[in-house]
PDB file of C-alpha atoms in Angstrom:
ATOM      1  CA  UNK A   1      83.283  74.300  93.441  1.00  0.00           C
ATOM      2  CA  UNK A   2      86.762  75.406  92.880  1.00  0.00           C
ATOM      3  CA  UNK A   3      88.153  72.308  91.118  1.00  0.00           C
ATOM      4  CA  UNK A   4      91.302  72.748  89.236  1.00  0.00           C
ATOM      5  CA  UNK A   5      91.159  69.292  87.625  1.00  0.00           C
ATOM      6  CA  UNK A   6      91.684  70.474  84.230  1.00  0.00           C
ATOM      7  CA  UNK A   7      93.383  73.904  84.678  1.00  0.00           C
ATOM      8  CA  UNK A   8      95.936  73.906  87.619  1.00  0.00           C
ATOM      9  CA  UNK A   9      95.956  77.607  87.450  1.00  0.00           C
ATOM     10  CA  UNK A  10      92.215  78.138  87.550  1.00  0.00           C
ATOM     11  CA  UNK A  11      90.907  81.008  89.603  1.00  0.00           C
ATOM     12  CA  UNK A  12      87.095  80.607  89.278  1.00  0.00           C
ATOM     13  CA  UNK A  13      84.377  82.761  91.393  1.00  0.00           C
ATOM     14  CA  UNK A  14      82.773  80.426  93.844  1.00  0.00           C
ATOM     15  CA  UNK A  15      78.757  80.435  94.265  1.00  0.00           C
ATOM     16  CA  UNK A  16      77.584  82.014  97.191  1.00  0.00           C
ATOM     17  CA  UNK A  17      77.829  80.073 100.401  1.00  0.00           C
ATOM     18  CA  UNK A  18      74.857  79.453 103.011  1.00  0.00           C
ATOM     19  CA  UNK A  19      76.280  82.007 105.537  1.00  0.00           C
ATOM     20  CA  UNK A  20      76.517  84.961 103.039  1.00  0.00           C
ATOM     21  CA  UNK A  21      77.286  87.238 106.081  1.00  0.00           C
ATOM     22  CA  UNK A  22      80.745  86.686 106.181  1.00  0.00           C
ATOM     23  CA  UNK A  23      83.100  89.676 105.463  1.00  0.00           C
ATOM     24  CA  UNK A  24      86.483  88.837 106.844  1.00  0.00           C
ATOM     25  CA  UNK A  25      89.766  87.885 104.767  1.00  0.00           C
ATOM     26  CA  UNK A  26      92.073  87.081 107.924  1.00  0.00           C
ATOM     27  CA  UNK A  27      91.968  90.311 110.061  1.00  0.00           C
ATOM     28  CA  UNK A  28      90.508  92.283 107.384  1.00  0.00           C
ATOM     29  CA  UNK A  29      86.843  93.314 107.291  1.00  0.00           C
ATOM     30  CA  UNK A  30      85.848  93.941 103.717  1.00  0.00           C
ATOM     31  CA  UNK A  31      83.751  97.060 103.489  1.00  0.00           C
ATOM     32  CA  UNK A  32      80.668  97.067 101.642  1.00  0.00           C
ATOM     33  CA  UNK A  33      81.294 100.176  99.806  1.00  0.00           C
ATOM     34  CA  UNK A  34      84.686  98.805  98.688  1.00  0.00           C
ATOM     35  CA  UNK A  35      83.145  95.581  97.411  1.00  0.00           C
ATOM     36  CA  UNK A  36      80.349  98.029  95.685  1.00  0.00           C
ATOM     37  CA  UNK A  37      83.287 100.272  94.309  1.00  0.00           C
ATOM     38  CA  UNK A  38      84.998  96.898  92.985  1.00  0.00           C
ATOM     39  CA  UNK A  39      81.717  95.669  91.145  1.00  0.00           C
ATOM     40  CA  UNK A  40      81.392  98.949  89.739  1.00  0.00           C
ATOM     41  CA  UNK A  41      84.599  99.229  88.179  1.00  0.00           C
ATOM     42  CA  UNK A  42      84.149  95.562  86.851  1.00  0.00           C
ATOM     43  CA  UNK A  43      80.956  96.331  85.265  1.00  0.00           C
ATOM     44  CA  UNK A  44      82.589  99.308  83.424  1.00  0.00           C
ATOM     45  CA  UNK A  45      85.531  96.810  82.270  1.00  0.00           C
ATOM     46  CA  UNK A  46      83.045  94.318  80.960  1.00  0.00           C
ATOM     47  CA  UNK A  47      79.125  94.726  81.324  1.00  0.00           C
ATOM     48  CA  UNK A  48      78.921  90.927  81.008  1.00  0.00           C
ATOM     49  CA  UNK A  49      81.131  90.044  84.115  1.00  0.00           C
ATOM     50  CA  UNK A  50      79.164  88.396  87.381  1.00  0.00           C
ATOM     51  CA  UNK A  51      78.714  90.607  90.374  1.00  0.00           C
ATOM     52  CA  UNK A  52      80.919  89.765  93.237  1.00  0.00           C
ATOM     53  CA  UNK A  53      79.923  89.356  97.181  1.00  0.00           C
ATOM     54  CA  UNK A  54      81.826  89.798 100.158  1.00  0.00           C
ATOM     55  CA  UNK A  55      81.033  86.294 100.982  1.00  0.00           C
ATOM     56  CA  UNK A  56      82.396  84.878  97.631  1.00  0.00           C
ATOM     57  CA  UNK A  57      85.720  86.851  98.079  1.00  0.00           C
ATOM     58  CA  UNK A  58      86.250  85.306 101.566  1.00  0.00           C
ATOM     59  CA  UNK A  59      85.693  81.639 100.235  1.00  0.00           C
ATOM     60  CA  UNK A  60      87.977  82.497  97.313  1.00  0.00           C
ATOM     61  CA  UNK A  61      90.516  83.791  99.856  1.00  0.00           C
ATOM     62  CA  UNK A  62      90.355  80.660 101.997  1.00  0.00           C
ATOM     63  CA  UNK A  63      90.597  78.527  99.167  1.00  0.00           C
ATOM     64  CA  UNK A  64      93.733  80.274  97.956  1.00  0.00           C
ATOM     65  CA  UNK A  65      95.128  79.884 101.404  1.00  0.00           C
ATOM     66  CA  UNK A  66      94.683  76.051 101.173  1.00  0.00           C
ATOM     67  CA  UNK A  67      96.754  75.763  97.754  1.00  0.00           C
ATOM     68  CA  UNK A  68     100.542  74.970  97.943  1.00  0.00           C
ATOM     69  CA  UNK A  69     102.318  77.926  98.122  1.00  0.00           C
ATOM     70  CA  UNK A  70     103.944  77.928  94.825  1.00  0.00           C
ATOM     71  CA  UNK A  71     100.586  77.143  93.190  1.00  0.00           C
ATOM     72  CA  UNK A  72      98.901  79.825  95.068  1.00  0.00           C
ATOM     73  CA  UNK A  73     101.413  82.425  93.820  1.00  0.00           C
ATOM     74  CA  UNK A  74     101.509  81.073  90.045  1.00  0.00           C
ATOM     75  CA  UNK A  75      97.806  81.450  90.290  1.00  0.00           C
ATOM     76  CA  UNK A  76      98.088  85.080  91.183  1.00  0.00           C
ATOM     77  CA  UNK A  77     101.253  85.919  88.579  1.00  0.00           C
ATOM     78  CA  UNK A  78      99.495  84.509  85.990  1.00  0.00           C
ATOM     79  CA  UNK A  79      96.728  87.361  86.112  1.00  0.00           C
ATOM     80  CA  UNK A  80      99.155  89.712  86.663  1.00  0.00           C
ATOM     81  CA  UNK A  81     101.201  88.469  83.570  1.00  0.00           C
ATOM     82  CA  UNK A  82      98.047  89.223  81.608  1.00  0.00           C
ATOM     83  CA  UNK A  83      97.829  92.708  82.985  1.00  0.00           C
ATOM     84  CA  UNK A  84     101.407  93.323  81.915  1.00  0.00           C
ATOM     85  CA  UNK A  85     100.633  92.092  78.488  1.00  0.00           C
ATOM     86  CA  UNK A  86      97.917  94.529  78.265  1.00  0.00           C
ATOM     87  CA  UNK A  87     100.150  97.374  79.640  1.00  0.00           C
ATOM     88  CA  UNK A  88     102.695  96.728  77.045  1.00  0.00           C
ATOM     89  CA  UNK A  89     100.030  96.923  74.400  1.00  0.00           C
ATOM     90  CA  UNK A  90      98.493 100.317  75.822  1.00  0.00           C
ATOM     91  CA  UNK A  91     101.852 101.766  75.598  1.00  0.00           C
ATOM     92  CA  UNK A  92     103.145 100.307  72.141  1.00  0.00           C
ATOM     93  CA  UNK A  93     103.250 103.230  69.439  1.00  0.00           C
ATOM     94  CA  UNK A  94     102.811 100.285  66.781  1.00  0.00           C
ATOM     95  CA  UNK A  95      99.474  99.144  68.009  1.00  0.00           C
ATOM     96  CA  UNK A  96      96.280 101.122  67.701  1.00  0.00           C
ATOM     97  CA  UNK A  97      93.480 100.973  70.073  1.00  0.00           C
ATOM     98  CA  UNK A  98      90.182 102.549  69.721  1.00  0.00           C
ATOM     99  CA  UNK A  99      89.182 105.274  72.597  1.00  0.00           C
ATOM    100  CA  UNK A 100      87.055 102.949  74.445  1.00  0.00           C
ATOM    101  CA  UNK A 101      89.338  99.928  75.044  1.00  0.00           C
ATOM    102  CA  UNK A 102      91.975 102.359  75.433  1.00  0.00           C
ATOM    103  CA  UNK A 103      90.150 103.869  78.424  1.00  0.00           C
ATOM    104  CA  UNK A 104      89.153 100.698  80.051  1.00  0.00           C
ATOM    105  CA  UNK A 105      92.545  99.425  79.687  1.00  0.00           C
ATOM    106  CA  UNK A 106      94.009 102.302  81.709  1.00  0.00           C
ATOM    107  CA  UNK A 107      91.155 101.810  84.254  1.00  0.00           C
ATOM    108  CA  UNK A 108      92.381  98.350  84.926  1.00  0.00           C
ATOM    109  CA  UNK A 109      95.855  98.891  85.057  1.00  0.00           C
ATOM    110  CA  UNK A 110      95.272 101.821  87.408  1.00  0.00           C
ATOM    111  CA  UNK A 111      93.521  99.591  89.567  1.00  0.00           C
ATOM    112  CA  UNK A 112      96.268  97.333  90.238  1.00  0.00           C
ATOM    113  CA  UNK A 113      98.666 100.239  91.240  1.00  0.00           C
ATOM    114  CA  UNK A 114      96.115 101.601  93.651  1.00  0.00           C
ATOM    115  CA  UNK A 115      97.077 101.781  97.358  1.00  0.00           C
ATOM    116  CA  UNK A 116      93.472 101.699  98.911  1.00  0.00           C
ATOM    117  CA  UNK A 117      92.177  98.991  96.867  1.00  0.00           C
ATOM    118  CA  UNK A 118      89.586  96.155  98.134  1.00  0.00           C
ATOM    119  CA  UNK A 119      92.424  93.929  99.756  1.00  0.00           C
ATOM    120  CA  UNK A 120      95.626  95.962 100.540  1.00  0.00           C
ATOM    121  CA  UNK A 121      98.421  94.474  98.573  1.00  0.00           C
ATOM    122  CA  UNK A 122     101.008  93.755 101.658  1.00  0.00           C
ATOM    123  CA  UNK A 123      98.392  91.395 103.120  1.00  0.00           C
ATOM    124  CA  UNK A 124     100.401  88.124 103.077  1.00  0.00           C
ATOM    125  CA  UNK A 125      99.418  86.041 100.043  1.00  0.00           C
ATOM    126  CA  UNK A 126      96.008  87.255  99.519  1.00  0.00           C
ATOM    127  CA  UNK A 127      96.896  90.813  98.931  1.00  0.00           C
ATOM    128  CA  UNK A 128      96.723  90.618  95.109  1.00  0.00           C
ATOM    129  CA  UNK A 129      93.550  88.574  94.886  1.00  0.00           C
ATOM    130  CA  UNK A 130      91.602  91.427  94.418  1.00  0.00           C
ATOM    131  CA  UNK A 131      93.625  92.346  91.445  1.00  0.00           C
ATOM    132  CA  UNK A 132      93.727  88.858  90.180  1.00  0.00           C
ATOM    133  CA  UNK A 133      90.076  88.424  90.335  1.00  0.00           C
ATOM    134  CA  UNK A 134      89.508  91.769  88.480  1.00  0.00           C
ATOM    135  CA  UNK A 135      91.543  90.836  85.471  1.00  0.00           C
ATOM    136  CA  UNK A 136      90.065  87.298  85.466  1.00  0.00           C
ATOM    137  CA  UNK A 137      86.589  88.244  85.241  1.00  0.00           C
ATOM    138  CA  UNK A 138      87.300  91.258  83.292  1.00  0.00           C
ATOM    139  CA  UNK A 139      89.471  89.682  80.769  1.00  0.00           C
ATOM    140  CA  UNK A 140      86.896  88.467  78.225  1.00  0.00           C
ATOM    141  CA  UNK A 141      86.817  92.209  77.104  1.00  0.00           C
ATOM    142  CA  UNK A 142      90.180  92.106  76.533  1.00  0.00           C
ATOM    143  CA  UNK A 143      91.111  88.582  75.456  1.00  0.00           C
ATOM    144  CA  UNK A 144      90.824  89.206  71.281  1.00  0.00           C
ATOM    145  CA  UNK A 145      92.561  92.363  71.162  1.00  0.00           C
ATOM    146  CA  UNK A 146      95.514  90.816  73.370  1.00  0.00           C
ATOM    147  CA  UNK A 147      95.760  87.959  71.355  1.00  0.00           C
ATOM    148  CA  UNK A 148      95.987  89.891  68.047  1.00  0.00           C
ATOM    149  CA  UNK A 149      98.620  92.004  69.912  1.00  0.00           C
ATOM    150  CA  UNK A 150     100.834  88.789  70.662  1.00  0.00           C
ATOM    151  CA  UNK A 151     100.417  87.658  67.493  1.00  0.00           C
ATOM    152  CA  UNK A 152     101.564  91.042  65.727  1.00  0.00           C
ATOM    153  CA  UNK A 153     104.557  91.094  68.357  1.00  0.00           C
ATOM    154  CA  UNK A 154     105.609  87.621  67.060  1.00  0.00           C
ATOM    155  CA  UNK A 155     105.462  88.819  63.328  1.00  0.00           C
ATOM    156  CA  UNK A 156     107.330  92.148  64.246  1.00  0.00           C
ATOM    157  CA  UNK A 157     110.037  90.067  66.017  1.00  0.00           C
ATOM    158  CA  UNK A 158     110.350  87.444  63.198  1.00  0.00           C
ATOM    159  CA  UNK A 159     109.817  89.547  60.104  1.00  0.00           C
ATOM    160  CA  UNK A 160     111.120  92.761  61.105  1.00  0.00           C
ATOM    161  CA  UNK A 161     108.813  94.914  58.795  1.00  0.00           C
ATOM    162  CA  UNK A 162     109.994  98.353  57.853  1.00  0.00           C
ATOM    163  CA  UNK A 163     107.710 101.744  57.885  1.00  0.00           C
ATOM    164  CA  UNK A 164     105.734 103.354  60.342  1.00  0.00           C
ATOM    165  CA  UNK A 165     103.755 101.730  62.958  1.00  0.00           C
ATOM    166  CA  UNK A 166     100.730 101.679  60.765  1.00  0.00           C
ATOM    167  CA  UNK A 167     102.572 100.211  58.172  1.00  0.00           C
ATOM    168  CA  UNK A 168     104.022  97.458  60.129  1.00  0.00           C
ATOM    169  CA  UNK A 169     100.343  96.629  61.092  1.00  0.00           C
ATOM    170  CA  UNK A 170      99.367  96.526  57.659  1.00  0.00           C
ATOM    171  CA  UNK A 171     102.086  94.212  56.585  1.00  0.00           C
ATOM    172  CA  UNK A 172     101.203  91.945  59.524  1.00  0.00           C
ATOM    173  CA  UNK A 173      97.270  92.082  58.654  1.00  0.00           C
ATOM    174  CA  UNK A 174      98.326  91.424  54.904  1.00  0.00           C
ATOM    175  CA  UNK A 175     100.444  88.397  55.756  1.00  0.00           C
ATOM    176  CA  UNK A 176      97.785  86.703  58.085  1.00  0.00           C
ATOM    177  CA  UNK A 177      94.984  87.184  55.471  1.00  0.00           C
ATOM    178  CA  UNK A 178      96.875  85.876  52.983  1.00  0.00           C
ATOM    179  CA  UNK A 179      97.824  82.965  54.963  1.00  0.00           C
ATOM    180  CA  UNK A 180      94.165  82.442  56.109  1.00  0.00           C
ATOM    181  CA  UNK A 181      93.096  82.607  52.351  1.00  0.00           C
ATOM    182  CA  UNK A 182      95.834  80.023  51.420  1.00  0.00           C
ATOM    183  CA  UNK A 183      94.480  77.623  54.291  1.00  0.00           C
ATOM    184  CA  UNK A 184      90.633  78.151  52.997  1.00  0.00           C
ATOM    185  CA  UNK A 185      91.825  77.137  49.513  1.00  0.00           C
ATOM    186  CA  UNK A 186      93.377  74.012  50.656  1.00  0.00           C
ATOM    187  CA  UNK A 187      90.441  72.871  52.348  1.00  0.00           C
ATOM    188  CA  UNK A 188      88.301  73.826  49.599  1.00  0.00           C
ATOM    189  CA  UNK A 189      90.402  71.489  47.304  1.00  0.00           C
ATOM    190  CA  UNK A 190      90.428  68.795  49.805  1.00  0.00           C
ATOM    191  CA  UNK A 191      86.402  68.851  50.139  1.00  0.00           C
ATOM    192  CA  UNK A 192      85.550  69.520  46.243  1.00  0.00           C
ATOM    193  CA  UNK A 193      84.114  66.724  44.355  1.00  0.00           C
ATOM    194  CA  UNK A 194      86.189  65.172  41.767  1.00  0.00           C
ATOM    195  CA  UNK A 195      85.937  62.469  38.997  1.00  0.00           C
ATOM    196  CA  UNK A 196      82.103  62.311  38.671  1.00  0.00           C
ATOM    197  CA  UNK A 197      81.196  63.522  41.940  1.00  0.00           C
ATOM    198  CA  UNK A 198      83.977  61.358  43.970  1.00  0.00           C
ATOM    199  CA  UNK A 199      85.610  63.212  46.996  1.00  0.00           C
ATOM    200  CA  UNK A 200      89.357  63.482  46.280  1.00  0.00           C
ATOM    201  CA  UNK A 201      90.303  61.235  48.976  1.00  0.00           C
ATOM    202  CA  UNK A 202      88.237  58.427  47.465  1.00  0.00           C
ATOM    203  CA  UNK A 203      90.553  58.457  44.426  1.00  0.00           C
ATOM    204  CA  UNK A 204      93.675  57.352  46.425  1.00  0.00           C
ATOM    205  CA  UNK A 205      91.522  54.803  48.682  1.00  0.00           C
ATOM    206  CA  UNK A 206      93.621  51.436  48.754  1.00  0.00           C
ATOM    207  CA  UNK A 207      91.340  48.297  48.850  1.00  0.00           C
TER     208      UNK A 207
END
């Protein structure tokens, strides 16, 4: 159900249990209105994200508490690291975001700084579970943009292009497009029939 066999830092939403009436994370009782607000925000961040029930949050919190502490902290920290990457992207004057994605980014980051969120941040260990879960479930809506931004940051650091932010982005885009074109050309050459229809590889076959 919550296997981490292939990913030791996985954070997966569990299925509903047979007892769907559970509401308590330690001494904290999850309010239905708070869970509903969490789901409403999640749906705005990513309409394809799953609905989260109080029972699933309880199961996930208990699972997290069963993990070795270092692992549990690393699981939460990985999602908060993603959010920090998103915050840097949002505040980087060299990077351009469309208005809708910018607004959704702000909404996500704003939730992480709320005092009155679903699970109080000062609750031992699980206090940031709702933050981490929101990032995890909404991340497909941000993943491609943050990957591009990370690649741009690497390019900007290594190549140090001159000009305005728009000009630096253009330099990055042109460089990556040229690399893709060269890669495709090499693939085409390797797959192109040669010498009477024989693949190029066949010419160098050793008998």
